[in-house]
Amino acid sequence: MTVVGLDDTDSRERGMCTTYAAARIAERLSQVAADDASEDVTDTVRRILLVRLNPAVEYKTRGNAALAIHTDCDLDRAFEVARAELESLAETADDRTNPGLVVADHPAEPAAIPEDVGQFARRAIRDHLEIDDAAALVDRHDYRSWHAGDGRGRIGALAAIGSWRELEEWTSELIAYRERGTWGTTRDVDVESVFAAADRGYPEAWDTVDRGEGETVCVPHTPGPILYGIRGDDPETVRRVATEIESEPVASRRLFVTNQGTDVHLRDGTIADVRDGRAYRLAGHVASDPETRRGGHVFFPLETEPPVSDDDTDGDGAGGVESDGTGTVGTDDAPTLECAAFEPTKRFRDHVRALRAGDRITACGEVSDGTLKLEKFAVRELVRTERVTPTCSDCGRTMESAGRNQGYRCRECNTDAPGKTEIPLERDLEEGWYEVPPCARRHIAKPLVRGGFDAQTHAER
Ligand code: ATP
């Protein structure tokens, strides 16, 4: 099997997109095979992988996508077809477009892709790589390659090849493309038909629409060839949903095998060890009540869980983390990380605002500039009580401090209390996973409705 990896063919200004370049190359490969054959051939293209790489990479245009075409076409032929296509695109592209093409020949099974190429794919999804890393690996395996500009696109191209070995979970996207003359004009898609198709396809098809915002998430806003993209668990579902959408004429449709909706960018980590530009799953407790700042962005500090120790007198395993009614908990020097739910995450912010100091959570998202941008979080344990200044049993007024370590006293009635009292805390949050709504979802992030999470889920749709 010949594997054609490509990346970085698009530009913000020209509104190209690498999925389209891959779809065109695939079409050309099928044509070439049909022209060569004396009788009918079955399609020479087996599948196209659409692989989302590290969303934190600064060079990306939008969704950091890389593509790999799996074809039965011979290597030299496939290389020439792909190079011709990319060369013609690169000629007119802007300087920030650095296309890369890598072509390999391997037996069809994923394990036939070399281990180091697989590992390269995982690093491209979770880490930052250098152009030289890609060039060295291309040489080591004698892959054919071509590039323009600085050739950064070879990183994605190689990662797309390696992903077939490295990734276990795949989902589907059916992309419908617009007719050429219409690119850049307003898309004509019947919104009602999209919502109806989304309902029928749910939950196997996800992120088609955002019911809460009334938005057709599957229809992009940027100029370019895509009319809509339907994402889901399997090819049949996304094909069916696509056929139910009424719209302007569709020039062509392509099915992609993708790592979208899988959370494969997340790595397990600790608050002390996080680094910018990577995405994590982190356990900790909320160190102080969330705060809404200018622009509607919500922030709170997440603190490393103290070890369960002797002060866990209530045996809840939560160490000494309990709300004392001041809105803060915790120790002075435990590693802390700011977490943020930005305004575009819309109603997700209500769940974040409902957190309280002392809640134990698992937070997921990318760390940039020392802040974790929340994609989802799981409430592991909610603070259920709060320690407040006691009230007088006779007059009902709040007592006052009787001095350091001397409890509280009511001035009027002379009643006293040895210390703060615990009262139940009303909570608007339950245990389990919460997520950003479809309109704010990153391509690679896994929607809760897909299942496989370690606690109950509160899915957005
Ligand atoms: P679109 O989604 O519209 O196709 P894009 O967001 O995929 O655009 P590209 O134009 O492909 O963006 O640019 C991303 C560039 O960054 C590519 O050259 C790719 O090879 C490179 N790249 C991807 N992942 C990494 C990584 N982990 N480390 C370093 N470079 C990377």
XYZ file of N, CA, C and O and ligand atoms in Angstrom, residues 7-11 16-19 52-54 57 59-67 96-98 123-130 151-157 443, ligand 1:
195
model
N 0.660 17.971 4.127
C 0.232 18.985 5.087
C 0.643 20.376 4.625
O 1.524 20.520 3.778
N -0.015 21.331 5.240
C 0.321 22.752 5.104
C 0.167 23.275 3.680
O 1.091 23.840 3.104
N -1.022 23.095 3.142
C -1.284 23.584 1.783
C -2.207 24.794 1.805
O -2.503 25.366 0.779
N -2.665 25.130 2.993
C -3.718 26.147 3.046
C -3.177 27.473 3.534
O -2.104 27.555 4.117
N -3.952 28.501 3.331
C -3.581 29.809 3.854
C -4.857 30.503 4.300
O -5.927 30.240 3.769
N -7.850 28.064 1.180
C -7.721 26.673 0.737
C -7.870 25.789 1.982
O -7.954 26.277 3.097
N -7.870 24.524 1.800
C -7.842 23.664 2.975
C -7.253 22.328 2.576
O -7.462 21.845 1.470
N -6.435 21.773 3.481
C -5.657 20.589 3.122
C -6.557 19.377 2.860
O -6.198 18.504 2.079
N -7.721 19.332 3.491
C -8.615 18.192 3.197
C -9.000 18.220 1.726
O -9.147 17.181 1.088
N -5.725 15.189 13.292
C -5.560 16.470 13.989
C -4.327 16.370 14.879
O -4.241 15.478 15.720
N -3.391 17.310 14.687
C -2.153 17.302 15.469
C -2.285 18.285 16.631
O -3.362 18.853 16.834
N -1.217 18.470 17.369
C -1.254 19.311 18.578
C -1.951 20.654 18.315
O -1.438 21.481 17.554
N -0.026 24.152 18.465
C 1.100 24.528 17.587
C 0.866 25.905 16.965
O -0.179 26.161 16.387
N 2.130 27.378 14.386
C 2.164 27.514 12.922
C 0.829 27.165 12.270
O 0.667 27.341 11.076
N -0.092 26.630 13.030
C -1.316 26.140 12.393
C -2.131 27.286 11.795
O -2.040 28.426 12.259
N -2.889 26.965 10.761
C -3.790 27.960 10.193
C -5.083 27.957 11.006
O -5.558 28.972 11.457
N -5.643 26.771 11.195
C -6.870 26.641 11.980
C -6.836 25.407 12.876
O -6.503 25.476 14.034
N -7.174 24.262 12.286
C -7.378 23.084 13.135
C -6.209 22.119 13.191
O -6.334 21.020 13.689
N -5.037 22.537 12.706
C -3.853 21.687 12.635
C -4.163 20.273 12.120
O -3.963 19.274 12.808
N -4.608 20.244 10.888
C -4.937 18.977 10.245
C -3.792 18.516 9.351
O -3.123 19.339 8.727
N -3.546 17.212 9.321
C -2.617 16.627 8.352
C -3.356 15.443 7.723
O -4.262 14.874 8.336
N -2.977 15.090 6.492
C -3.741 14.096 5.748
C -2.856 12.957 5.258
O -1.693 13.182 4.945
N 3.391 31.994 4.460
C 3.267 31.183 5.669
C 2.800 29.770 5.358
O 2.582 28.960 6.245
N 2.586 29.490 4.063
C 2.208 28.139 3.667
C 3.477 27.400 3.257
O 4.196 27.838 2.373
N 3.762 26.315 3.942
C 5.006 25.569 3.725
C 4.703 24.104 3.452
O 4.939 23.245 4.300
N 3.954 12.182 19.071
C 4.606 13.424 19.518
C 4.035 14.629 18.786
O 3.907 15.707 19.352
N 3.702 14.460 17.510
C 3.124 15.582 16.749
C 1.755 15.970 17.306
O 1.339 17.121 17.203
N 1.067 14.998 17.916
C -0.259 15.279 18.483
C -0.145 15.891 19.879
O -0.935 16.728 20.275
N 0.887 15.483 20.623
C 0.966 15.914 22.027
C 2.093 16.880 22.329
O 2.161 17.425 23.425
N 2.994 17.073 21.378
C 4.211 17.819 21.672
C 4.581 18.747 20.523
O 3.787 18.949 19.626
N 5.816 19.252 20.553
C 6.316 20.142 19.502
C 7.531 19.500 18.848
O 8.435 19.042 19.545
N 7.557 19.513 17.528
C 8.648 18.874 16.790
C 9.369 19.893 15.917
O 8.837 20.952 15.607
N 10.564 19.515 15.506
C 11.357 20.375 14.622
C 11.297 19.806 13.203
O 11.131 18.594 13.023
N 9.369 23.906 4.343
C 9.079 22.469 4.372
C 8.532 21.965 5.692
O 8.533 20.766 5.964
N 8.012 22.879 6.505
C 7.440 22.466 7.784
C 6.336 21.427 7.601
O 6.115 20.570 8.449
N 5.664 21.506 6.478
C 4.568 20.570 6.216
C 4.982 19.104 6.282
O 4.135 18.233 6.460
N 6.296 18.833 6.169
C 6.738 17.438 6.261
C 6.480 16.859 7.653
O 6.341 15.649 7.811
N 6.421 17.737 8.670
C 6.118 17.243 10.027
C 4.735 16.604 10.034
O 4.563 15.442 10.420
N 3.766 17.349 9.561
C 2.399 16.825 9.535
C 2.260 15.638 8.589
O 1.562 14.666 8.883
N 2.938 15.748 7.432
C 2.828 14.675 6.427
C 3.314 13.343 7.011
O 2.660 12.304 6.870
N -11.532 20.247 17.504
C -11.772 19.075 16.649
C -11.387 17.769 17.352
O -12.041 16.753 17.219
P -6.218 23.565 8.112
O -6.871 23.053 9.355
O -6.978 24.656 7.473
O -5.810 22.469 7.171
P -3.938 23.779 9.715
O -4.467 24.417 10.941
O -3.866 22.325 9.561
O -4.807 24.286 8.543
P -1.305 24.028 8.601
O -1.370 25.013 7.512
O -1.329 22.592 8.277
O -2.479 24.386 9.600
O -0.026 24.369 9.479
C 0.432 23.589 10.560
C 1.939 23.409 10.398
O 2.512 23.006 11.642
C 2.273 22.325 9.394
O 3.405 22.724 8.674
C 2.618 21.116 10.273
O 3.540 20.241 9.651
C 3.202 21.787 11.472
N 3.018 21.015 12.711
C 1.962 20.249 13.035
N 2.127 19.695 14.243
C 3.314 20.099 14.695
C 4.055 19.845 15.896
N 3.556 19.075 16.851
N 5.258 20.443 16.045
C 5.738 21.254 15.070
N 5.105 21.542 13.917
C 3.898 20.964 13.729
